[in-house]
Amino acid sequence: SQKIEQNSEALNIQEGKTATLTCNYTNYSPAYLQWYRQDPGRGPVFLLLIRENEKEKRKERLKVTFDTTLKQSLFHITASQPADSATYLCALDESGGYQKVTFGTGTKLQVIP
Amino acid sequence: DTAVSQTPKYLVTQMGNDKSIKCEQNLGHDTMYWYKQDSKKFLKIMFSYNNKELIINETVPNRFSPKSPDKAHLNLHINSLELGDSAVYFCASSPSGRPKNIQYFGAGTRLSVL
């Protein structure tokens, strides 16, 4: 069966450290992988997209890697800040005839001052 | 200006009632979606419309009926509400074509069925 799993439900880290979140999938062949941020009481907000033929993508303090052999994406936030505390969702976009992304289970990140 | 707006933000109702949620986007996108996020925060797609045409219909009870009067609007009507329908419902839109299938979400409608 198809699964998208994110490493843990919750992750606590100290301010200033690098947070690393994982997204593992089985029985998917995504053409693209996306990462979103969701704050309490709000809808998810798009952060980054990485293509299957890209190894790494960066945006300011964010870095995403995509390993189609391992079927895994890593999402890094460097120099983390309390304002980075949120739930982070990965989403897979498979090549197909219609537009659909499938979301992972999410990881709640708490950055402790 | 809110890009994807949905109303109401909160909906509290009794079992057995019928209710509707409305969604509008001013981004000029061709595709709109309804998602359900349960108490464990799992976000699951329900329906998708592309230019008023239904293109995704996941395994959803037929008590749920989407309607798209035009490509900027997608409404969700729910008949005979059940306790298990309690969740947050998100509307989203995305631009047409690949490679970008980025989802733009509304703020959500929190439905509580008593």
mmCIF file with all atom_site columns, C-alpha atoms in Angstrom:
data_model
loop_
_atom_site.group_PDB
_atom_site.id
_atom_site.type_symbol
_atom_site.label_atom_id
_atom_site.label_alt_id
_atom_site.label_comp_id
_atom_site.label_asym_id
_atom_site.label_entity_id
_atom_site.label_seq_id
_atom_site.pdbx_PDB_ins_code
_atom_site.Cartn_x
_atom_site.Cartn_y
_atom_site.Cartn_z
_atom_site.occupancy
_atom_site.B_iso_or_equiv
_atom_site.pdbx_formal_charge
_atom_site.auth_seq_id
_atom_site.auth_comp_id
_atom_site.auth_asym_id
_atom_site.auth_atom_id
_atom_site.pdbx_PDB_model_num
ATOM 1   C CA . SER A 1 1   ? 0.000   0.000  0.000   1.00 0.00 ? 1   SER A CA 1
ATOM 2   C CA . GLN A 1 2   ? 1.059   3.596  -0.462  1.00 0.00 ? 2   GLN A CA 1
ATOM 3   C CA . LYS A 1 3   ? 2.469   5.449  2.518   1.00 0.00 ? 3   LYS A CA 1
ATOM 4   C CA . ILE A 1 4   ? 4.048   8.792  3.253   1.00 0.00 ? 4   ILE A CA 1
ATOM 5   C CA . GLU A 1 5   ? 5.583   8.946  6.691   1.00 0.00 ? 5   GLU A CA 1
ATOM 6   C CA . GLN A 1 6   ? 7.281   11.801 8.435   1.00 0.00 ? 6   GLN A CA 1
ATOM 7   C CA . ASN A 1 7   ? 9.839   10.869 11.023  1.00 0.00 ? 7   ASN A CA 1
ATOM 8   C CA . SER A 1 8   ? 8.098   11.773 14.196  1.00 0.00 ? 8   SER A CA 1
ATOM 9   C CA . GLU A 1 9   ? 4.961   13.471 15.324  1.00 0.00 ? 9   GLU A CA 1
ATOM 10  C CA . ALA A 1 10  ? 6.958   16.020 17.311  1.00 0.00 ? 10  ALA A CA 1
ATOM 11  C CA . LEU A 1 11  ? 10.512  17.292 17.316  1.00 0.00 ? 11  LEU A CA 1
ATOM 12  C CA . ASN A 1 12  ? 11.996  19.602 19.954  1.00 0.00 ? 12  ASN A CA 1
ATOM 13  C CA . ILE A 1 13  ? 15.260  21.414 19.321  1.00 0.00 ? 13  ILE A CA 1
ATOM 14  C CA . GLN A 1 14  ? 17.251  24.209 20.872  1.00 0.00 ? 14  GLN A CA 1
ATOM 15  C CA . GLU A 1 15  ? 17.262  27.641 19.259  1.00 0.00 ? 15  GLU A CA 1
ATOM 16  C CA . GLY A 1 16  ? 20.204  28.115 16.930  1.00 0.00 ? 16  GLY A CA 1
ATOM 17  C CA . LYS A 1 17  ? 20.540  24.414 16.071  1.00 0.00 ? 17  LYS A CA 1
ATOM 18  C CA . THR A 1 18  ? 19.657  22.810 12.753  1.00 0.00 ? 18  THR A CA 1
ATOM 19  C CA . ALA A 1 19  ? 16.318  21.048 12.623  1.00 0.00 ? 19  ALA A CA 1
ATOM 20  C CA . THR A 1 20  ? 16.130  18.033 10.300  1.00 0.00 ? 20  THR A CA 1
ATOM 21  C CA . LEU A 1 21  ? 12.771  16.570 9.344   1.00 0.00 ? 21  LEU A CA 1
ATOM 22  C CA . THR A 1 22  ? 12.358  13.440 7.252   1.00 0.00 ? 22  THR A CA 1
ATOM 23  C CA . CYS A 1 23  ? 9.747   12.321 4.768   1.00 0.00 ? 23  CYS A CA 1
ATOM 24  C CA . ASN A 1 24  ? 9.766   8.685  3.646   1.00 0.00 ? 24  ASN A CA 1
ATOM 25  C CA . TYR A 1 25  ? 7.449   7.189  1.084   1.00 0.00 ? 25  TYR A CA 1
ATOM 26  C CA . THR A 1 26  ? 6.608   3.770  -0.325  1.00 0.00 ? 26  THR A CA 1
ATOM 27  C CA . ASN A 1 27  ? 4.859   2.754  -3.528  1.00 0.00 ? 27  ASN A CA 1
ATOM 28  C CA . TYR A 1 28  ? 4.927   6.239  -5.008  1.00 0.00 ? 28  TYR A CA 1
ATOM 29  C CA . SER A 1 29  ? 6.864   7.627  -7.944  1.00 0.00 ? 29  SER A CA 1
ATOM 30  C CA . PRO A 1 30  ? 6.780   11.356 -7.318  1.00 0.00 ? 30  PRO A CA 1
ATOM 31  C CA . ALA A 1 31  ? 7.883   13.745 -9.999  1.00 0.00 ? 31  ALA A CA 1
ATOM 32  C CA . TYR A 1 32  ? 8.038   16.508 -7.412  1.00 0.00 ? 32  TYR A CA 1
ATOM 33  C CA . LEU A 1 33  ? 8.104   16.766 -3.674  1.00 0.00 ? 33  LEU A CA 1
ATOM 34  C CA . GLN A 1 34  ? 6.813   19.789 -1.792  1.00 0.00 ? 34  GLN A CA 1
ATOM 35  C CA . TRP A 1 35  ? 7.150   21.059 1.763   1.00 0.00 ? 35  TRP A CA 1
ATOM 36  C CA . TYR A 1 36  ? 4.542   23.120 3.570   1.00 0.00 ? 36  TYR A CA 1
ATOM 37  C CA . ARG A 1 37  ? 4.326   24.873 6.912   1.00 0.00 ? 37  ARG A CA 1
ATOM 38  C CA . GLN A 1 38  ? 1.115   24.888 8.956   1.00 0.00 ? 38  GLN A CA 1
ATOM 39  C CA . ASP A 1 39  ? 0.533   27.108 11.965  1.00 0.00 ? 39  ASP A CA 1
ATOM 40  C CA . PRO A 1 40  ? -2.279  26.389 14.453  1.00 0.00 ? 40  PRO A CA 1
ATOM 41  C CA . GLY A 1 41  ? -5.674  27.479 13.155  1.00 0.00 ? 41  GLY A CA 1
ATOM 42  C CA . ARG A 1 42  ? -4.358  28.179 9.652   1.00 0.00 ? 42  ARG A CA 1
ATOM 43  C CA . GLY A 1 43  ? -4.060  26.443 6.323   1.00 0.00 ? 43  GLY A CA 1
ATOM 44  C CA . PRO A 1 44  ? -0.738  24.998 5.116   1.00 0.00 ? 44  PRO A CA 1
ATOM 45  C CA . VAL A 1 45  ? 1.588   27.410 3.335   1.00 0.00 ? 45  VAL A CA 1
ATOM 46  C CA . PHE A 1 46  ? 3.921   26.289 0.548   1.00 0.00 ? 46  PHE A CA 1
ATOM 47  C CA . LEU A 1 47  ? 7.649   26.577 1.279   1.00 0.00 ? 47  LEU A CA 1
ATOM 48  C CA . LEU A 1 48  ? 9.725   24.668 -1.276  1.00 0.00 ? 48  LEU A CA 1
ATOM 49  C CA . LEU A 1 49  ? 9.435   22.312 -4.222  1.00 0.00 ? 49  LEU A CA 1
ATOM 50  C CA . ILE A 1 50  ? 12.112  19.905 -5.448  1.00 0.00 ? 50  ILE A CA 1
ATOM 51  C CA . ARG A 1 51  ? 12.052  17.887 -8.672  1.00 0.00 ? 51  ARG A CA 1
ATOM 52  C CA . GLU A 1 52  ? 12.945  14.194 -8.919  1.00 0.00 ? 52  GLU A CA 1
ATOM 53  C CA . ASN A 1 53  ? 16.135  15.010 -10.828 1.00 0.00 ? 53  ASN A CA 1
ATOM 54  C CA . GLU A 1 54  ? 17.316  17.574 -8.289  1.00 0.00 ? 54  GLU A CA 1
ATOM 55  C CA . LYS A 1 55  ? 19.385  16.507 -5.322  1.00 0.00 ? 55  LYS A CA 1
ATOM 56  C CA . GLU A 1 56  ? 19.091  19.650 -3.261  1.00 0.00 ? 56  GLU A CA 1
ATOM 57  C CA . LYS A 1 57  ? 17.209  22.942 -3.114  1.00 0.00 ? 57  LYS A CA 1
ATOM 58  C CA . ARG A 1 58  ? 17.829  25.927 -0.870  1.00 0.00 ? 58  ARG A CA 1
ATOM 59  C CA . LYS A 1 59  ? 15.852  28.972 0.159   1.00 0.00 ? 59  LYS A CA 1
ATOM 60  C CA . GLU A 1 60  ? 17.296  31.260 2.818   1.00 0.00 ? 60  GLU A CA 1
ATOM 61  C CA . ARG A 1 61  ? 17.685  29.077 5.963   1.00 0.00 ? 61  ARG A CA 1
ATOM 62  C CA . LEU A 1 62  ? 15.784  26.166 4.407   1.00 0.00 ? 62  LEU A CA 1
ATOM 63  C CA . LYS A 1 63  ? 17.325  23.230 2.552   1.00 0.00 ? 63  LYS A CA 1
ATOM 64  C CA . VAL A 1 64  ? 15.559  20.249 1.015   1.00 0.00 ? 64  VAL A CA 1
ATOM 65  C CA . THR A 1 65  ? 17.139  17.083 -0.348  1.00 0.00 ? 65  THR A CA 1
ATOM 66  C CA . PHE A 1 66  ? 15.435  14.402 -2.414  1.00 0.00 ? 66  PHE A CA 1
ATOM 67  C CA . ASP A 1 67  ? 16.764  10.872 -2.797  1.00 0.00 ? 67  ASP A CA 1
ATOM 68  C CA . THR A 1 68  ? 14.563  8.813  -5.119  1.00 0.00 ? 68  THR A CA 1
ATOM 69  C CA . THR A 1 69  ? 16.648  5.683  -4.474  1.00 0.00 ? 69  THR A CA 1
ATOM 70  C CA . LEU A 1 70  ? 16.107  5.856  -0.728  1.00 0.00 ? 70  LEU A CA 1
ATOM 71  C CA . LYS A 1 71  ? 12.605  7.226  -1.315  1.00 0.00 ? 71  LYS A CA 1
ATOM 72  C CA . GLN A 1 72  ? 13.280  9.977  1.147   1.00 0.00 ? 72  GLN A CA 1
ATOM 73  C CA . SER A 1 73  ? 13.363  13.744 1.472   1.00 0.00 ? 73  SER A CA 1
ATOM 74  C CA . LEU A 1 74  ? 15.108  15.668 4.218   1.00 0.00 ? 74  LEU A CA 1
ATOM 75  C CA . PHE A 1 75  ? 14.048  19.170 5.236   1.00 0.00 ? 75  PHE A CA 1
ATOM 76  C CA . HIS A 1 76  ? 16.572  21.262 7.141   1.00 0.00 ? 76  HIS A CA 1
ATOM 77  C CA . ILE A 1 77  ? 16.108  24.559 8.953   1.00 0.00 ? 77  ILE A CA 1
ATOM 78  C CA . THR A 1 78  ? 19.455  26.059 9.923   1.00 0.00 ? 78  THR A CA 1
ATOM 79  C CA . ALA A 1 79  ? 19.926  28.516 12.792  1.00 0.00 ? 79  ALA A CA 1
ATOM 80  C CA . SER A 1 80  ? 16.431  27.664 13.995  1.00 0.00 ? 80  SER A CA 1
ATOM 81  C CA . GLN A 1 81  ? 14.335  30.281 15.768  1.00 0.00 ? 81  GLN A CA 1
ATOM 82  C CA . PRO A 1 82  ? 11.270  30.008 18.015  1.00 0.00 ? 82  PRO A CA 1
ATOM 83  C CA . ALA A 1 83  ? 9.280   31.540 15.127  1.00 0.00 ? 83  ALA A CA 1
ATOM 84  C CA . ASP A 1 84  ? 10.040  28.374 13.122  1.00 0.00 ? 84  ASP A CA 1
ATOM 85  C CA . SER A 1 85  ? 7.844   26.391 15.519  1.00 0.00 ? 85  SER A CA 1
ATOM 86  C CA . ALA A 1 86  ? 5.014   24.923 13.438  1.00 0.00 ? 86  ALA A CA 1
ATOM 87  C CA . THR A 1 87  ? 3.895   21.686 11.801  1.00 0.00 ? 87  THR A CA 1
ATOM 88  C CA . TYR A 1 88  ? 5.721   20.837 8.605   1.00 0.00 ? 88  TYR A CA 1
ATOM 89  C CA . LEU A 1 89  ? 4.120   18.687 5.922   1.00 0.00 ? 89  LEU A CA 1
ATOM 90  C CA . CYS A 1 90  ? 5.688   16.997 2.943   1.00 0.00 ? 90  CYS A CA 1
ATOM 91  C CA . ALA A 1 91  ? 3.564   16.340 -0.123  1.00 0.00 ? 91  ALA A CA 1
ATOM 92  C CA . LEU A 1 92  ? 4.159   14.135 -3.154  1.00 0.00 ? 92  LEU A CA 1
ATOM 93  C CA . ASP A 1 93  ? 3.160   15.108 -6.659  1.00 0.00 ? 93  ASP A CA 1
ATOM 94  C CA . GLU A 1 94  ? 3.166   12.048 -8.931  1.00 0.00 ? 94  GLU A CA 1
ATOM 95  C CA . SER A 1 95  ? 3.347   12.275 -12.689 1.00 0.00 ? 95  SER A CA 1
ATOM 96  C CA . GLY A 1 96  ? -0.173  11.677 -13.869 1.00 0.00 ? 96  GLY A CA 1
ATOM 97  C CA . GLY A 1 97  ? -3.072  12.912 -15.870 1.00 0.00 ? 97  GLY A CA 1
ATOM 98  C CA . TYR A 1 98  ? -4.522  15.131 -13.176 1.00 0.00 ? 98  TYR A CA 1
ATOM 99  C CA . GLN A 1 99  ? -3.304  17.496 -10.551 1.00 0.00 ? 99  GLN A CA 1
ATOM 100 C CA . LYS A 1 100 ? -3.087  15.885 -7.165  1.00 0.00 ? 100 LYS A CA 1
ATOM 101 C CA . VAL A 1 101 ? -0.675  16.020 -4.274  1.00 0.00 ? 101 VAL A CA 1
ATOM 102 C CA . THR A 1 102 ? -0.735  13.603 -1.366  1.00 0.00 ? 102 THR A CA 1
ATOM 103 C CA . PHE A 1 103 ? 0.307   14.840 2.048   1.00 0.00 ? 103 PHE A CA 1
ATOM 104 C CA . GLY A 1 104 ? 2.404   13.183 4.704   1.00 0.00 ? 104 GLY A CA 1
ATOM 105 C CA . THR A 1 105 ? 1.455   12.855 8.331   1.00 0.00 ? 105 THR A CA 1
ATOM 106 C CA . GLY A 1 106 ? 3.311   16.022 9.406   1.00 0.00 ? 106 GLY A CA 1
ATOM 107 C CA . THR A 1 107 ? 5.964   16.775 12.022  1.00 0.00 ? 107 THR A CA 1
ATOM 108 C CA . LYS A 1 108 ? 5.331   19.316 14.773  1.00 0.00 ? 108 LYS A CA 1
ATOM 109 C CA . LEU A 1 109 ? 8.542   21.258 15.353  1.00 0.00 ? 109 LEU A CA 1
ATOM 110 C CA . GLN A 1 110 ? 9.101   23.128 18.600  1.00 0.00 ? 110 GLN A CA 1
ATOM 111 C CA . VAL A 1 111 ? 12.156  25.409 18.801  1.00 0.00 ? 111 VAL A CA 1
ATOM 112 C CA . ILE A 1 112 ? 13.030  26.068 22.423  1.00 0.00 ? 112 ILE A CA 1
ATOM 113 C CA . PRO A 1 113 ? 14.610  29.447 23.289  1.00 0.00 ? 113 PRO A CA 1
ATOM 114 C CA . ASP B 2 1   ? -6.785  40.705 -0.170  1.00 0.00 ? 1   ASP B CA 1
ATOM 115 C CA . THR B 2 2   ? -7.299  37.088 0.832   1.00 0.00 ? 2   THR B CA 1
ATOM 116 C CA . ALA B 2 3   ? -6.259  34.766 -1.988  1.00 0.00 ? 3   ALA B CA 1
ATOM 117 C CA . VAL B 2 4   ? -8.391  31.758 -0.976  1.00 0.00 ? 4   VAL B CA 1
ATOM 118 C CA . SER B 2 5   ? -11.270 32.563 1.324   1.00 0.00 ? 5   SER B CA 1
ATOM 119 C CA . GLN B 2 6   ? -13.744 30.155 2.814   1.00 0.00 ? 6   GLN B CA 1
ATOM 120 C CA . THR B 2 7   ? -16.839 30.719 4.909   1.00 0.00 ? 7   THR B CA 1
ATOM 121 C CA . PRO B 2 8   ? -17.819 30.121 7.584   1.00 0.00 ? 8   PRO B CA 1
ATOM 122 C CA . LYS B 2 9   ? -14.698 29.778 9.719   1.00 0.00 ? 9   LYS B CA 1
ATOM 123 C CA . TYR B 2 10  ? -16.588 27.826 12.375  1.00 0.00 ? 10  TYR B CA 1
ATOM 124 C CA . LEU B 2 11  ? -19.659 25.664 11.993  1.00 0.00 ? 11  LEU B CA 1
ATOM 125 C CA . VAL B 2 12  ? -21.372 23.981 14.928  1.00 0.00 ? 12  VAL B CA 1
ATOM 126 C CA . THR B 2 13  ? -24.426 21.889 14.139  1.00 0.00 ? 13  THR B CA 1
ATOM 127 C CA . GLN B 2 14  ? -26.499 18.933 15.197  1.00 0.00 ? 14  GLN B CA 1
ATOM 128 C CA . MET B 2 15  ? -26.307 15.434 13.765  1.00 0.00 ? 15  MET B CA 1
ATOM 129 C CA . GLY B 2 16  ? -28.632 14.957 10.832  1.00 0.00 ? 16  GLY B CA 1
ATOM 130 C CA . ASN B 2 17  ? -28.518 18.566 9.653   1.00 0.00 ? 17  ASN B CA 1
ATOM 131 C CA . ASP B 2 18  ? -27.423 19.718 6.192   1.00 0.00 ? 18  ASP B CA 1
ATOM 132 C CA . LYS B 2 19  ? -24.761 22.407 5.875   1.00 0.00 ? 19  LYS B CA 1
ATOM 133 C CA . SER B 2 20  ? -22.678 24.146 3.206   1.00 0.00 ? 20  SER B CA 1
ATOM 134 C CA . ILE B 2 21  ? -19.185 25.614 3.124   1.00 0.00 ? 21  ILE B CA 1
ATOM 135 C CA . LYS B 2 22  ? -18.237 28.163 0.489   1.00 0.00 ? 22  LYS B CA 1
ATOM 136 C CA . CYS B 2 23  ? -14.863 28.858 -1.087  1.00 0.00 ? 23  CYS B CA 1
ATOM 137 C CA . GLU B 2 24  ? -13.636 31.539 -3.427  1.00 0.00 ? 24  GLU B CA 1
ATOM 138 C CA . GLN B 2 25  ? -10.190 32.205 -4.896  1.00 0.00 ? 25  GLN B CA 1
ATOM 139 C CA . ASN B 2 26  ? -8.979  35.374 -6.600  1.00 0.00 ? 26  ASN B CA 1
ATOM 140 C CA . LEU B 2 27  ? -5.705  33.922 -7.882  1.00 0.00 ? 27  LEU B CA 1
ATOM 141 C CA . GLY B 2 28  ? -6.989  33.098 -11.338 1.00 0.00 ? 28  GLY B CA 1
ATOM 142 C CA . HIS B 2 29  ? -6.260  29.388 -10.796 1.00 0.00 ? 29  HIS B CA 1
ATOM 143 C CA . ASP B 2 30  ? -8.077  26.741 -12.805 1.00 0.00 ? 30  ASP B CA 1
ATOM 144 C CA . THR B 2 31  ? -8.044  23.985 -10.203 1.00 0.00 ? 31  THR B CA 1
ATOM 145 C CA . MET B 2 32  ? -9.702  23.950 -6.789  1.00 0.00 ? 32  MET B CA 1
ATOM 146 C CA . TYR B 2 33  ? -9.793  21.311 -4.063  1.00 0.00 ? 33  TYR B CA 1
ATOM 147 C CA . TRP B 2 34  ? -11.480 20.280 -0.855  1.00 0.00 ? 34  TRP B CA 1
ATOM 148 C CA . TYR B 2 35  ? -9.377  18.619 1.854   1.00 0.00 ? 35  TYR B CA 1
ATOM 149 C CA . LYS B 2 36  ? -10.367 17.171 5.219   1.00 0.00 ? 36  LYS B CA 1
ATOM 150 C CA . GLN B 2 37  ? -7.986  17.403 8.171   1.00 0.00 ? 37  GLN B CA 1
ATOM 151 C CA . ASP B 2 38  ? -8.885  15.115 11.033  1.00 0.00 ? 38  ASP B CA 1
ATOM 152 C CA . SER B 2 39  ? -8.067  15.383 14.722  1.00 0.00 ? 39  SER B CA 1
ATOM 153 C CA . LYS B 2 40  ? -4.661  13.786 14.113  1.00 0.00 ? 40  LYS B CA 1
ATOM 154 C CA . LYS B 2 41  ? -3.886  16.561 11.624  1.00 0.00 ? 41  LYS B CA 1
ATOM 155 C CA . PHE B 2 42  ? -3.822  14.187 8.657   1.00 0.00 ? 42  PHE B CA 1
ATOM 156 C CA . LEU B 2 43  ? -4.733  16.139 5.511   1.00 0.00 ? 43  LEU B CA 1
ATOM 157 C CA . LYS B 2 44  ? -6.661  14.106 2.964   1.00 0.00 ? 44  LYS B CA 1
ATOM 158 C CA . ILE B 2 45  ? -7.944  15.187 -0.423  1.00 0.00 ? 45  ILE B CA 1
ATOM 159 C CA . MET B 2 46  ? -11.677 14.800 -1.048  1.00 0.00 ? 46  MET B CA 1
ATOM 160 C CA . PHE B 2 47  ? -12.449 16.450 -4.369  1.00 0.00 ? 47  PHE B CA 1
ATOM 161 C CA . SER B 2 48  ? -10.836 18.477 -7.105  1.00 0.00 ? 48  SER B CA 1
ATOM 162 C CA . TYR B 2 49  ? -12.345 20.567 -9.888  1.00 0.00 ? 49  TYR B CA 1
ATOM 163 C CA . ASN B 2 50  ? -10.565 21.852 -12.944 1.00 0.00 ? 50  ASN B CA 1
ATOM 164 C CA . ASN B 2 51  ? -12.391 24.627 -14.737 1.00 0.00 ? 51  ASN B CA 1
ATOM 165 C CA . LYS B 2 52  ? -15.725 23.577 -13.196 1.00 0.00 ? 52  LYS B CA 1
ATOM 166 C CA . GLU B 2 53  ? -15.180 19.910 -14.111 1.00 0.00 ? 53  GLU B CA 1
ATOM 167 C CA . LEU B 2 54  ? -14.831 17.249 -11.396 1.00 0.00 ? 54  LEU B CA 1
ATOM 168 C CA . ILE B 2 55  ? -11.453 15.538 -11.858 1.00 0.00 ? 55  ILE B CA 1
ATOM 169 C CA . ILE B 2 56  ? -10.745 13.953 -8.479  1.00 0.00 ? 56  ILE B CA 1
ATOM 170 C CA . ASN B 2 57  ? -13.347 12.230 -6.364  1.00 0.00 ? 57  ASN B CA 1
ATOM 171 C CA . GLU B 2 58  ? -11.721 10.230 -3.587  1.00 0.00 ? 58  GLU B CA 1
ATOM 172 C CA . THR B 2 59  ? -13.629 7.696  -1.542  1.00 0.00 ? 59  THR B CA 1
ATOM 173 C CA . VAL B 2 60  ? -16.021 10.113 0.101   1.00 0.00 ? 60  VAL B CA 1
ATOM 174 C CA . PRO B 2 61  ? -19.592 9.344  1.243   1.00 0.00 ? 61  PRO B CA 1
ATOM 175 C CA . ASN B 2 62  ? -22.131 10.611 -1.247  1.00 0.00 ? 62  ASN B CA 1
ATOM 176 C CA . ARG B 2 63  ? -23.556 12.794 1.516   1.00 0.00 ? 63  ARG B CA 1
ATOM 177 C CA . PHE B 2 64  ? -20.774 15.159 0.437   1.00 0.00 ? 64  PHE B CA 1
ATOM 178 C CA . SER B 2 65  ? -21.518 17.002 -2.775  1.00 0.00 ? 65  SER B CA 1
ATOM 179 C CA . PRO B 2 66  ? -19.178 19.591 -4.237  1.00 0.00 ? 66  PRO B CA 1
ATOM 180 C CA . LYS B 2 67  ? -20.354 22.210 -6.667  1.00 0.00 ? 67  LYS B CA 1
ATOM 181 C CA . SER B 2 68  ? -18.351 24.615 -8.802  1.00 0.00 ? 68  SER B CA 1
ATOM 182 C CA . PRO B 2 69  ? -20.484 27.367 -10.355 1.00 0.00 ? 69  PRO B CA 1
ATOM 183 C CA . ASP B 2 70  ? -17.372 28.883 -11.968 1.00 0.00 ? 70  ASP B CA 1
ATOM 184 C CA . LYS B 2 71  ? -13.648 28.316 -11.752 1.00 0.00 ? 71  LYS B CA 1
ATOM 185 C CA . ALA B 2 72  ? -13.233 30.839 -8.928  1.00 0.00 ? 72  ALA B CA 1
ATOM 186 C CA . HIS B 2 73  ? -15.748 29.153 -6.628  1.00 0.00 ? 73  HIS B CA 1
ATOM 187 C CA . LEU B 2 74  ? -16.048 25.703 -5.118  1.00 0.00 ? 74  LEU B CA 1
ATOM 188 C CA . ASN B 2 75  ? -18.696 24.920 -2.532  1.00 0.00 ? 75  ASN B CA 1
ATOM 189 C CA . LEU B 2 76  ? -19.192 21.834 -0.397  1.00 0.00 ? 76  LEU B CA 1
ATOM 190 C CA . HIS B 2 77  ? -22.612 20.683 0.706   1.00 0.00 ? 77  HIS B CA 1
ATOM 191 C CA . ILE B 2 78  ? -22.944 18.001 3.358   1.00 0.00 ? 78  ILE B CA 1
ATOM 192 C CA . ASN B 2 79  ? -26.213 16.174 3.962   1.00 0.00 ? 79  ASN B CA 1
ATOM 193 C CA . SER B 2 80  ? -27.265 14.279 7.080   1.00 0.00 ? 80  SER B CA 1
ATOM 194 C CA . LEU B 2 81  ? -24.226 15.264 9.110   1.00 0.00 ? 81  LEU B CA 1
ATOM 195 C CA . GLU B 2 82  ? -22.638 12.603 11.313  1.00 0.00 ? 82  GLU B CA 1
ATOM 196 C CA . LEU B 2 83  ? -20.355 12.838 14.343  1.00 0.00 ? 83  LEU B CA 1
ATOM 197 C CA . GLY B 2 84  ? -17.449 11.534 12.247  1.00 0.00 ? 84  GLY B CA 1
ATOM 198 C CA . ASP B 2 85  ? -17.736 14.496 9.909   1.00 0.00 ? 85  ASP B CA 1
ATOM 199 C CA . SER B 2 86  ? -16.285 16.732 12.623  1.00 0.00 ? 86  SER B CA 1
ATOM 200 C CA . ALA B 2 87  ? -12.967 17.998 11.239  1.00 0.00 ? 87  ALA B CA 1
ATOM 201 C CA . VAL B 2 88  ? -11.352 21.021 9.654   1.00 0.00 ? 88  VAL B CA 1
ATOM 202 C CA . TYR B 2 89  ? -12.181 21.367 5.959   1.00 0.00 ? 89  TYR B CA 1
ATOM 203 C CA . PHE B 2 90  ? -9.728  23.237 3.773   1.00 0.00 ? 90  PHE B CA 1
ATOM 204 C CA . CYS B 2 91  ? -10.293 24.665 0.352   1.00 0.00 ? 91  CYS B CA 1
ATOM 205 C CA . ALA B 2 92  ? -7.252  25.067 -1.893  1.00 0.00 ? 92  ALA B CA 1
ATOM 206 C CA . SER B 2 93  ? -6.420  26.104 -5.424  1.00 0.00 ? 93  SER B CA 1
ATOM 207 C CA . SER B 2 94  ? -3.493  25.542 -7.747  1.00 0.00 ? 94  SER B CA 1
ATOM 208 C CA . PRO B 2 95  ? -2.344  26.905 -11.076 1.00 0.00 ? 95  PRO B CA 1
ATOM 209 C CA . SER B 2 96  ? -2.769  24.727 -14.144 1.00 0.00 ? 96  SER B CA 1
ATOM 210 C CA . GLY B 2 97  ? -0.047  22.732 -15.714 1.00 0.00 ? 97  GLY B CA 1
ATOM 211 C CA . ARG B 2 98  ? 3.178   21.233 -14.550 1.00 0.00 ? 98  ARG B CA 1
ATOM 212 C CA . PRO B 2 99  ? 5.653   21.468 -13.073 1.00 0.00 ? 99  PRO B CA 1
ATOM 213 C CA . LYS B 2 100 ? 4.005   23.530 -10.410 1.00 0.00 ? 100 LYS B CA 1
ATOM 214 C CA . ASN B 2 101 ? 1.088   21.901 -8.609  1.00 0.00 ? 101 ASN B CA 1
ATOM 215 C CA . ILE B 2 102 ? 1.534   24.082 -5.569  1.00 0.00 ? 102 ILE B CA 1
ATOM 216 C CA . GLN B 2 103 ? -1.485  24.256 -3.288  1.00 0.00 ? 103 GLN B CA 1
ATOM 217 C CA . TYR B 2 104 ? -2.765  27.572 -1.970  1.00 0.00 ? 104 TYR B CA 1
ATOM 218 C CA . PHE B 2 105 ? -4.968  26.968 1.054   1.00 0.00 ? 105 PHE B CA 1
ATOM 219 C CA . GLY B 2 106 ? -7.755  28.855 2.713   1.00 0.00 ? 106 GLY B CA 1
ATOM 220 C CA . ALA B 2 107 ? -7.829  29.304 6.481   1.00 0.00 ? 107 ALA B CA 1
ATOM 221 C CA . GLY B 2 108 ? -10.138 26.328 6.994   1.00 0.00 ? 108 GLY B CA 1
ATOM 222 C CA . THR B 2 109 ? -13.651 25.714 8.305   1.00 0.00 ? 109 THR B CA 1
ATOM 223 C CA . ARG B 2 110 ? -13.832 23.944 11.644  1.00 0.00 ? 110 ARG B CA 1
ATOM 224 C CA . LEU B 2 111 ? -16.947 21.779 11.617  1.00 0.00 ? 111 LEU B CA 1
ATOM 225 C CA . SER B 2 112 ? -18.241 20.396 14.896  1.00 0.00 ? 112 SER B CA 1
ATOM 226 C CA . VAL B 2 113 ? -21.148 17.962 14.764  1.00 0.00 ? 113 VAL B CA 1
ATOM 227 C CA . LEU B 2 114 ? -22.881 17.477 18.103  1.00 0.00 ? 114 LEU B CA 1
#
